């Protein structure tokens, strides 16, 4: 019963500032554990929409229900204490230590002190901020990435079922950003939460979202999985929005599973699965991007060589010996097409009883065919 | 070096008074700061919530800041009388601007992201204010209080002018008496107090943010304690006196009076000269010093206490004329003499009252008086080649009236031309104008001629005593001899220092002379 009820339900939500419509008639439902990314250009209303969820902004029309309750019937501060909140500027209280910042919401909720301490230490440890070193520091002593991790720990401290994130990585440099995003993705605690995140970064949206809501000028352009937005754009705006980064997004979105029907056509020969190869396998639900990264990692500059002309070898350095550039796709016994995008009926997906070898040429060829196929649908 | 010795001597002599004034000064400053914080901080917070009000409120507090402090006190007297109430209120108004402005600046300076995060995490509005905005704005807020404290220590010296005490009593007494040691005796502790307040609040400001909140609260709690210092009991008596600073310090003022009449148990406060009459009128004080022909004596129903022991030196008014003028125009001598003995103290007071309080023109008042006395004549035609007689006056009503009387007389009794040059800045300016021939005559007072212009040795002054005739004789002889200036016959009134009481109270207590007052106080 509870499972069937959406955690967040938004109906007919609109917000105007004077004559300008910032959010126009937006509706969506979010199931427990789902991650929704609100994506769109600056000023599209995504942040406004996010802030209506915890009543930092009151809508002009429409309703927001959290856990089945209309938020207007709850005291705003009590509502907010049950929803984690992370913003781009982080907003750590500069006069409190890291530990005190993390403990803010549990304290507001009146949790016992011992419990708060334990929880704070646990979170800091998990976010790679060893409490022994960082608990007593002040926010200004931390780097931007560390501050944002504290911000995340603070949002998680009271273990709220819902987390709202407003461009949480927006202020970080690209390297820190990639690192903290990976940590974020791998944080077990977050996987169980219902997450709504605002970003204007397409890569970030595709990496983290279960579903993406693409907004423009306050209107929903499309709401769906990354795969749907990419391969079945609802209109020209959606198509053009992703055009510039299409290849990267496709590499990140398609999994080896999607390539299975085509991989069989390009089976490389001459590779024998042996005991050494066991360290060099990949799961079928990995993305093409991950397969490429793994191949390139073991082959050194092989991927580079495929895309860029190799520099002339310097005479002093002998050319490295050719490395085995093969990956073993783990054996699978059953195969199901992704539910939202059925593979064409005439293509019978093969099943592999034994590990299947992948090389760079075979992978790229299968990827090309798969793209053609999906775009034709 | 000399001044330093005098200063140390002064402090030693007046140690009790110095302590009392310092305590009063701290009390005044703390009380006004406390009010300033109690009103200014909430007002500043209101402005951050209602930004549209901000320019108006900050504008008004800014305008208050530009009002000269003595003028602000003057505005407050009619509503609040004299004493600590208007003083503290004025200081409070001066404290408002820095406190309100820094509160607004401090709160606005808090990172918007921090406030948004705090709200998003579930802080109530009150919690955002108490736990986020105020602690983060505190350094700026304290800087505002610190500025206000230093301003107020300075401005509190002016409290002496409205009988609120403080270190200003020494400072303004010293200024009135041109006594640098006395000025320093008040100014140095005042400056030290400013530094102490500044350093203490500065130390709080520099504290680590954690401690700052608690110490800041401690400072706010300390203010009321310091403010109560002001409430320490002060000397009381049957009558309360309020004197201008000059009177308190001059040898022929309060010290001479106290010595001669034995005026004991007369607690006195020091007041701005302009406020002394107001204070007596509003019954803030009972006994004041003043000038015997001041129009306010009549306007405020005051009574001059008879100086039966003749402590106050005689200040009889008489025309002083260039001898050269009288030689070339001997017909002027009887004209100048027409007013001799015509103006008693009460008559002159009445005329001053008409000009100062009924705002009649000096010329009209002068003419009306001449007509009443049958002295007025229609102006005679001026001889074509007639010389011009230039009449001068100092810059107060009495002198304007006298100058106009002489001008009318000359027009009516001679065929000479007349020009008045009224409103000359002061004694020295009039005197120099007369010597140089820029003017031919102005009314002067015998006491001023003796003490200010001739400045004879103390022995001479003592030998003359308070005898009006002796002083006039001495002044007349010396002026003739040294400056070729002639003192003509006095007009009759004596515009000297006077001790004044409200007429009704004096009558009730049966006091008509200063001796009576001394007897009453000793009872």
Tab-separated table of C-alpha atoms in Angstrom, chain A:
chain	number	residue	atom	x	y	z
A	1	UNK	CA	0.000	0.000	0.000
A	2	UNK	CA	2.710	2.452	1.039
A	3	UNK	CA	4.909	1.225	-1.769
A	4	UNK	CA	2.327	2.029	-4.354
A	5	UNK	CA	1.941	5.584	-3.098
A	6	UNK	CA	4.239	8.128	-4.734
A	7	UNK	CA	6.627	9.838	-2.328
A	8	UNK	CA	6.220	13.145	-4.109
A	9	UNK	CA	3.204	14.076	-6.177
A	10	UNK	CA	3.016	17.428	-7.926
A	11	UNK	CA	-0.126	18.484	-9.713
A	12	UNK	CA	-0.748	21.490	-11.922
A	13	UNK	CA	1.950	23.572	-10.311
A	14	UNK	CA	2.384	27.156	-11.563
A	15	UNK	CA	4.360	30.130	-10.329
A	16	UNK	CA	4.462	33.678	-11.662
A	17	UNK	CA	6.670	36.604	-10.792
A	18	UNK	CA	4.667	39.555	-12.003
A	19	UNK	CA	3.887	39.007	-15.660
A	20	UNK	CA	6.582	36.363	-16.021
A	21	UNK	CA	5.599	32.735	-15.738
A	22	UNK	CA	8.398	30.797	-14.115
A	23	UNK	CA	6.699	27.427	-13.744
A	24	UNK	CA	3.693	26.523	-15.822
A	25	UNK	CA	1.329	23.698	-15.018
A	26	UNK	CA	3.890	21.075	-14.008
A	27	UNK	CA	2.776	17.660	-12.803
A	28	UNK	CA	4.789	14.573	-11.910
A	29	UNK	CA	4.971	11.717	-9.460
A	30	UNK	CA	8.039	10.245	-7.919
A	31	UNK	CA	8.297	6.731	-6.478
A	32	UNK	CA	10.371	5.839	-3.455
A	33	UNK	CA	14.065	5.514	-4.273
A	34	UNK	CA	13.753	7.241	-7.606
A	35	UNK	CA	16.139	9.968	-8.718
A	36	UNK	CA	14.608	12.746	-10.757
A	37	UNK	CA	16.828	15.331	-12.387
A	38	UNK	CA	15.350	18.703	-13.303
A	39	UNK	CA	17.315	19.786	-16.343
A	40	UNK	CA	17.180	22.862	-18.475
A	41	UNK	CA	18.850	26.127	-19.415
A	42	UNK	CA	19.277	28.941	-16.879
A	43	UNK	CA	15.995	30.566	-15.937
A	44	UNK	CA	13.858	27.630	-17.045
A	45	UNK	CA	12.212	27.406	-13.631
A	46	UNK	CA	13.920	24.275	-12.375
A	47	UNK	CA	15.164	25.794	-9.127
A	48	UNK	CA	11.798	27.439	-8.486
A	49	UNK	CA	10.114	24.087	-9.003
A	50	UNK	CA	12.529	22.423	-6.591
A	51	UNK	CA	11.924	25.043	-3.914
A	52	UNK	CA	8.171	24.588	-4.057
A	53	UNK	CA	8.731	21.032	-2.846
A	54	UNK	CA	9.955	22.178	0.590
A	55	UNK	CA	7.933	25.395	0.574
A	56	UNK	CA	10.870	27.751	0.250
A	57	UNK	CA	8.694	29.117	-2.547
A	58	UNK	CA	4.906	28.983	-2.451
A	59	UNK	CA	3.279	28.205	-5.811
A	60	UNK	CA	0.462	30.323	-7.229
A	61	UNK	CA	-1.504	27.284	-8.322
A	62	UNK	CA	-1.325	23.513	-7.992
A	63	UNK	CA	-0.523	21.187	-5.159
A	64	UNK	CA	2.527	19.439	-3.786
A	65	UNK	CA	2.062	16.258	-1.793
A	66	UNK	CA	4.909	14.695	0.139
A	67	UNK	CA	4.255	11.181	1.470
A	68	UNK	CA	0.604	11.649	0.544
A	69	UNK	CA	0.189	14.869	2.560
A	70	UNK	CA	-0.410	18.285	1.085
A	71	UNK	CA	2.586	20.389	2.126
A	72	UNK	CA	0.377	23.396	2.710
A	73	UNK	CA	-1.077	21.631	5.697
A	74	UNK	CA	2.325	21.236	7.349
A	75	UNK	CA	4.419	23.792	9.179
A	76	UNK	CA	7.176	24.684	6.690
A	77	UNK	CA	10.054	24.154	9.117
A	78	UNK	CA	8.750	20.744	10.178
A	79	UNK	CA	8.322	19.738	6.537
A	80	UNK	CA	11.871	20.877	5.751
A	81	UNK	CA	13.408	18.962	8.645
A	82	UNK	CA	12.126	15.800	6.968
A	83	UNK	CA	13.680	16.655	3.605
A	84	UNK	CA	17.429	16.871	3.013
A	85	UNK	CA	18.527	20.026	1.218
A	86	UNK	CA	21.799	20.737	-0.553
A	87	UNK	CA	22.528	23.915	-2.498
A	88	UNK	CA	25.259	25.085	-4.828
A	89	UNK	CA	26.653	27.663	-2.374
A	90	UNK	CA	26.720	24.866	0.224
A	91	UNK	CA	25.698	27.355	2.908
A	92	UNK	CA	27.553	25.801	5.830
A	93	UNK	CA	27.118	27.888	8.966
A	94	UNK	CA	30.538	29.543	9.161
A	95	UNK	CA	30.500	29.939	12.942
A	96	UNK	CA	29.914	26.227	13.574
A	97	UNK	CA	32.393	23.364	13.196
A	98	UNK	CA	32.037	20.646	10.604
A	99	UNK	CA	30.528	18.282	13.172
A	100	UNK	CA	28.123	20.938	14.448
A	101	UNK	CA	27.046	21.697	10.910
A	102	UNK	CA	26.295	18.053	10.226
A	103	UNK	CA	24.377	17.805	13.498
A	104	UNK	CA	22.129	20.790	12.820
A	105	UNK	CA	18.973	18.979	11.737
A	106	UNK	CA	19.135	16.085	14.238
A	107	UNK	CA	19.518	18.733	16.948
A	108	UNK	CA	16.498	20.619	15.653
A	109	UNK	CA	14.624	17.342	15.783
A	110	UNK	CA	15.788	16.744	19.342
A	111	UNK	CA	17.690	13.530	18.756
A	112	UNK	CA	19.767	12.276	21.725
A	113	UNK	CA	23.286	13.718	21.805
A	114	UNK	CA	25.080	10.350	21.738
A	115	UNK	CA	23.115	9.280	18.712
A	116	UNK	CA	23.911	12.543	16.926
A	117	UNK	CA	27.637	12.144	17.599
A	118	UNK	CA	27.677	8.580	16.333
A	119	UNK	CA	25.712	9.489	13.227
A	120	UNK	CA	27.934	12.485	12.479
A	121	UNK	CA	31.098	10.419	12.749
A	122	UNK	CA	29.615	7.684	10.606
A	123	UNK	CA	28.656	10.104	7.839
A	124	UNK	CA	31.948	11.989	7.886
A	125	UNK	CA	33.833	8.713	7.642
A	126	UNK	CA	31.701	7.537	4.777
A	127	UNK	CA	32.236	10.825	2.920
A	128	UNK	CA	36.034	10.545	3.310
A	129	UNK	CA	36.314	13.256	5.939
A	130	UNK	CA	37.888	11.375	8.876
A	131	UNK	CA	36.199	12.849	11.978
A	132	UNK	CA	39.439	12.853	13.958
A	133	UNK	CA	40.815	15.409	11.551
A	134	UNK	CA	37.806	17.264	10.236
A	135	UNK	CA	35.079	17.208	12.912
A	136	UNK	CA	36.510	20.207	14.777
A	137	UNK	CA	37.457	22.269	11.750
A	138	UNK	CA	35.533	25.290	10.533
A	139	UNK	CA	34.057	25.407	7.037
A	140	UNK	CA	36.536	28.055	5.866
A	141	UNK	CA	39.382	25.591	6.483
A	142	UNK	CA	37.965	23.137	3.961
A	143	UNK	CA	38.281	22.999	0.174
A	144	UNK	CA	35.198	23.510	-1.971
A	145	UNK	CA	34.777	19.794	-2.547
A	146	UNK	CA	35.128	19.037	1.148
A	147	UNK	CA	32.578	21.712	2.001
A	148	UNK	CA	30.103	20.202	-0.418
A	149	UNK	CA	30.634	16.787	1.152
A	150	UNK	CA	29.869	18.275	4.548
A	151	UNK	CA	26.784	19.826	2.981
A	152	UNK	CA	25.751	16.407	1.768
A	153	UNK	CA	26.421	14.834	5.160
A	154	UNK	CA	24.320	17.562	6.754
A	155	UNK	CA	21.428	16.795	4.405
A	156	UNK	CA	21.675	13.088	5.210
A	157	UNK	CA	22.234	13.410	8.950
A	158	UNK	CA	18.641	12.967	10.063
A	159	UNK	CA	18.159	10.210	7.505
A	160	UNK	CA	15.347	11.911	5.615
A	161	UNK	CA	13.566	9.819	2.959
A	162	UNK	CA	13.783	12.667	0.440
A	163	UNK	CA	16.781	14.731	-0.634
A	164	UNK	CA	16.605	17.905	-2.712
A	165	UNK	CA	19.783	19.058	-4.424
A	166	UNK	CA	20.098	22.416	-6.181
A	167	UNK	CA	23.108	22.287	-8.528
A	168	UNK	CA	25.150	20.664	-5.795
A	169	UNK	CA	28.311	20.385	-7.872
A	170	UNK	CA	27.873	23.638	-9.771
A	171	UNK	CA	30.527	25.610	-7.929
A	172	UNK	CA	33.272	22.968	-8.116
A	173	UNK	CA	36.111	22.689	-10.588
A	174	UNK	CA	35.722	19.890	-13.181
A	175	UNK	CA	38.102	17.429	-11.508
A	176	UNK	CA	36.658	17.811	-8.014
A	177	UNK	CA	33.253	17.723	-9.576
A	178	UNK	CA	33.793	14.385	-11.332
A	179	UNK	CA	35.227	12.893	-8.148
A	180	UNK	CA	32.488	13.995	-5.821
A	181	UNK	CA	29.864	12.988	-8.377
A	182	UNK	CA	31.265	9.493	-8.441
A	183	UNK	CA	31.254	9.352	-4.652
A	184	UNK	CA	27.752	10.641	-4.686
A	185	UNK	CA	26.658	7.967	-7.153
A	186	UNK	CA	28.252	5.246	-5.138
A	187	UNK	CA	26.901	6.392	-1.790
A	188	UNK	CA	24.744	3.505	-0.673
A	189	UNK	CA	22.728	5.737	1.582
A	190	UNK	CA	21.539	7.852	-1.320
A	191	UNK	CA	20.349	4.914	-3.399
A	192	UNK	CA	17.433	4.279	-1.106
A	193	UNK	CA	16.383	7.907	-1.074
A	194	UNK	CA	13.987	9.710	-3.277
A	195	UNK	CA	16.143	12.375	-4.851
A	196	UNK	CA	15.256	15.484	-6.811
A	197	UNK	CA	18.253	17.246	-8.262
A	198	UNK	CA	18.533	20.436	-10.288
A	199	UNK	CA	21.320	20.795	-12.813
A	200	UNK	CA	22.033	22.383	-16.156
A	201	UNK	CA	24.809	19.881	-16.848
A	202	UNK	CA	23.579	17.248	-19.297
A	203	UNK	CA	26.328	14.716	-18.509
A	204	UNK	CA	25.564	14.976	-14.823
A	205	UNK	CA	21.872	14.449	-15.478
A	206	UNK	CA	22.510	11.330	-17.550
A	207	UNK	CA	24.946	9.943	-15.053
A	208	UNK	CA	22.699	10.266	-12.020
A	209	UNK	CA	19.082	10.314	-13.165
A	210	UNK	CA	16.499	7.578	-13.211
A	211	UNK	CA	14.294	10.060	-14.936
A	212	UNK	CA	14.945	13.492	-16.334
A	213	UNK	CA	12.505	16.362	-16.568
A	214	UNK	CA	13.676	18.741	-19.264
A	215	UNK	CA	12.249	22.217	-18.749
A	216	UNK	CA	12.252	25.328	-20.857
A	217	UNK	CA	10.641	28.645	-19.943
A	218	UNK	CA	8.703	27.022	-17.134
A	219	UNK	CA	7.200	24.315	-19.312
A	220	UNK	CA	7.978	20.609	-19.232
A	221	UNK	CA	9.492	19.644	-22.574
A	222	UNK	CA	9.829	15.991	-21.777
A	223	UNK	CA	9.786	13.750	-18.728
A	224	UNK	CA	11.319	10.320	-19.089
A	225	UNK	CA	14.363	8.117	-18.732
A	226	UNK	CA	17.656	9.348	-20.185
A	227	UNK	CA	17.282	6.749	-22.894
A	228	UNK	CA	13.860	8.075	-23.876
A	229	UNK	CA	15.032	11.669	-24.020
A	230	UNK	CA	18.000	10.664	-26.098
A	231	UNK	CA	16.378	8.352	-28.585
A	232	UNK	CA	12.796	9.519	-28.571
A	233	UNK	CA	12.918	13.286	-28.172
A	234	UNK	CA	9.433	14.692	-27.783
A	235	UNK	CA	10.168	17.852	-29.786
A	236	UNK	CA	12.888	19.848	-31.488
A	237	UNK	CA	13.881	21.581	-28.268
A	238	UNK	CA	14.728	18.257	-26.665
A	239	UNK	CA	16.602	17.101	-29.774
A	240	UNK	CA	18.656	20.253	-30.011
A	241	UNK	CA	19.308	20.369	-26.310
A	242	UNK	CA	21.235	17.091	-26.500
A	243	UNK	CA	22.641	17.477	-30.054
A	244	UNK	CA	26.018	18.840	-29.069
A	245	UNK	CA	26.820	15.990	-26.719
A	246	UNK	CA	24.999	13.210	-28.502
A	247	UNK	CA	27.851	10.744	-28.914
A	248	UNK	CA	29.023	11.027	-25.312
A	249	UNK	CA	25.488	10.605	-24.072
A	250	UNK	CA	24.917	7.550	-26.260
A	251	UNK	CA	28.102	5.956	-24.960
A	252	UNK	CA	26.930	6.583	-21.427
A	253	UNK	CA	23.371	5.454	-21.985
A	254	UNK	CA	23.626	2.222	-24.016
A	255	UNK	CA	24.686	-0.884	-22.127
A	256	UNK	CA	26.419	-3.978	-23.420
A	257	UNK	CA	23.042	-5.640	-23.118
A	258	UNK	CA	21.779	-3.277	-25.787
A	259	UNK	CA	24.630	-4.303	-28.069
A	260	UNK	CA	24.186	-8.043	-27.665
A	261	UNK	CA	22.307	-8.642	-30.936
A	262	UNK	CA	25.094	-6.916	-32.851
A	263	UNK	CA	28.071	-8.179	-30.918
A	264	UNK	CA	27.426	-11.664	-32.196
A	265	UNK	CA	27.973	-10.403	-35.783
A	266	UNK	CA	31.363	-9.031	-34.895
A	267	UNK	CA	32.707	-11.817	-32.773
A	268	UNK	CA	36.495	-11.475	-32.770
A	269	UNK	CA	38.312	-14.740	-33.285
A	270	UNK	CA	41.481	-16.102	-31.808
A	271	UNK	CA	40.869	-15.196	-28.196
A	272	UNK	CA	40.789	-17.957	-25.650
A	273	UNK	CA	39.280	-17.471	-22.213
A	274	UNK	CA	41.835	-18.587	-19.657
A	275	UNK	CA	42.411	-18.220	-15.967
A	276	UNK	CA	44.205	-14.892	-16.478
A	277	UNK	CA	41.227	-13.452	-18.263
A	278	UNK	CA	39.126	-13.750	-15.087
A	279	UNK	CA	40.477	-10.409	-13.925
A	280	UNK	CA	39.417	-8.812	-17.124
A	281	UNK	CA	35.663	-9.285	-17.315
A	282	UNK	CA	32.746	-6.887	-17.523
A	283	UNK	CA	29.110	-7.161	-16.565
A	284	UNK	CA	26.478	-6.971	-19.280
A	285	UNK	CA	24.713	-4.049	-17.594
A	286	UNK	CA	27.825	-1.891	-17.900
A	287	UNK	CA	27.588	1.039	-20.285
A	288	UNK	CA	29.538	1.180	-23.529
A	289	UNK	CA	31.446	4.063	-21.994
A	290	UNK	CA	32.543	1.860	-19.105
A	291	UNK	CA	33.585	-0.919	-21.486
A	292	UNK	CA	35.636	1.588	-23.468
A	293	UNK	CA	37.254	2.941	-20.315
A	294	UNK	CA	38.125	-0.577	-19.175
A	295	UNK	CA	39.562	-1.478	-22.549
A	296	UNK	CA	41.594	1.690	-22.667
A	297	UNK	CA	42.807	1.204	-19.141
A	298	UNK	CA	44.376	-2.126	-19.961
A	299	UNK	CA	45.518	-1.234	-23.444
A	300	UNK	CA	47.187	1.999	-22.453
A	301	UNK	CA	46.899	4.326	-25.362
A	302	UNK	CA	44.780	2.089	-27.545
A	303	UNK	CA	41.649	4.244	-27.321
A	304	UNK	CA	43.693	7.376	-27.846
A	305	UNK	CA	45.256	5.743	-30.874
A	306	UNK	CA	41.845	4.958	-32.262
A	307	UNK	CA	40.752	8.599	-32.075
A	308	UNK	CA	43.954	10.563	-32.454
A	309	UNK	CA	46.937	9.919	-34.704
A	310	UNK	CA	49.740	8.510	-32.618
A	311	UNK	CA	52.690	10.878	-32.168
A	312	UNK	CA	55.847	9.792	-34.029
A	313	UNK	CA	57.804	7.451	-31.765
A	314	UNK	CA	60.849	9.054	-30.250
A	315	UNK	CA	64.049	7.229	-31.148
A	316	UNK	CA	65.210	6.863	-27.551
A	317	UNK	CA	62.081	4.994	-26.480
A	318	UNK	CA	61.320	1.652	-28.033
A	319	UNK	CA	57.683	1.161	-29.008
A	320	UNK	CA	55.794	-0.791	-26.321
A	321	UNK	CA	54.879	-4.344	-27.230
A	322	UNK	CA	51.282	-4.736	-28.444
A	323	UNK	CA	49.042	-5.446	-25.460
A	324	UNK	CA	46.082	-7.838	-25.534
A	325	UNK	CA	43.131	-5.558	-25.928
A	326	UNK	CA	40.301	-7.859	-25.096
A	327	UNK	CA	37.525	-7.778	-22.489
A	328	UNK	CA	35.425	-10.705	-21.476
A	329	UNK	CA	31.704	-10.126	-21.263
A	330	UNK	CA	30.376	-12.194	-18.397
A	331	UNK	CA	28.274	-15.165	-19.298
A	332	UNK	CA	24.546	-14.524	-19.253
A	333	UNK	CA	21.825	-17.069	-19.479
A	334	UNK	CA	18.779	-14.897	-19.891
A	335	UNK	CA	18.292	-11.648	-21.662
A	336	UNK	CA	15.497	-9.209	-21.368
A	337	UNK	CA	15.085	-6.090	-23.379
A	338	UNK	CA	14.856	-2.847	-21.530
A	339	UNK	CA	11.140	-2.471	-20.759
A	340	UNK	CA	10.669	1.023	-22.056
A	341	UNK	CA	12.407	0.433	-25.407
A	342	UNK	CA	11.687	-3.005	-26.845
A	343	UNK	CA	14.285	-4.269	-29.295
A	344	UNK	CA	12.816	-4.949	-32.708
A	345	UNK	CA	11.122	-8.326	-32.797
A	346	UNK	CA	13.032	-9.769	-35.679
A	347	UNK	CA	16.287	-9.460	-33.790
A	348	UNK	CA	16.742	-12.411	-31.540
A	349	UNK	CA	19.042	-11.629	-28.711
A	350	UNK	CA	21.570	-14.364	-28.298
A	351	UNK	CA	22.538	-15.671	-24.930
A	352	UNK	CA	26.113	-16.470	-24.047
A	353	UNK	CA	26.761	-19.567	-22.072
A	354	UNK	CA	30.423	-18.693	-21.765
A	355	UNK	CA	32.353	-15.387	-21.457
A	356	UNK	CA	32.334	-13.540	-24.743
A	357	UNK	CA	35.403	-11.655	-26.005
A	358	UNK	CA	35.138	-7.910	-26.770
A	359	UNK	CA	37.733	-5.909	-28.640
A	360	UNK	CA	37.713	-2.253	-29.518
A	361	UNK	CA	36.768	-2.817	-33.176
A	362	UNK	CA	34.016	-5.297	-32.374
A	363	UNK	CA	32.590	-3.041	-29.667
A	364	UNK	CA	32.552	0.074	-31.847
A	365	UNK	CA	31.029	-1.762	-34.776
A	366	UNK	CA	28.232	-3.179	-32.625
A	367	UNK	CA	27.693	0.266	-31.035
A	368	UNK	CA	27.325	1.836	-34.468
A	369	UNK	CA	24.743	-0.686	-35.531
A	370	UNK	CA	22.825	-0.358	-32.295
A	371	UNK	CA	22.666	3.450	-32.626
A	372	UNK	CA	21.348	3.122	-36.142
A	373	UNK	CA	18.762	0.713	-34.897
A	374	UNK	CA	17.581	2.829	-31.982
A	375	UNK	CA	17.403	5.992	-34.040
A	376	UNK	CA	15.285	4.223	-36.632
A	377	UNK	CA	12.697	3.277	-34.032
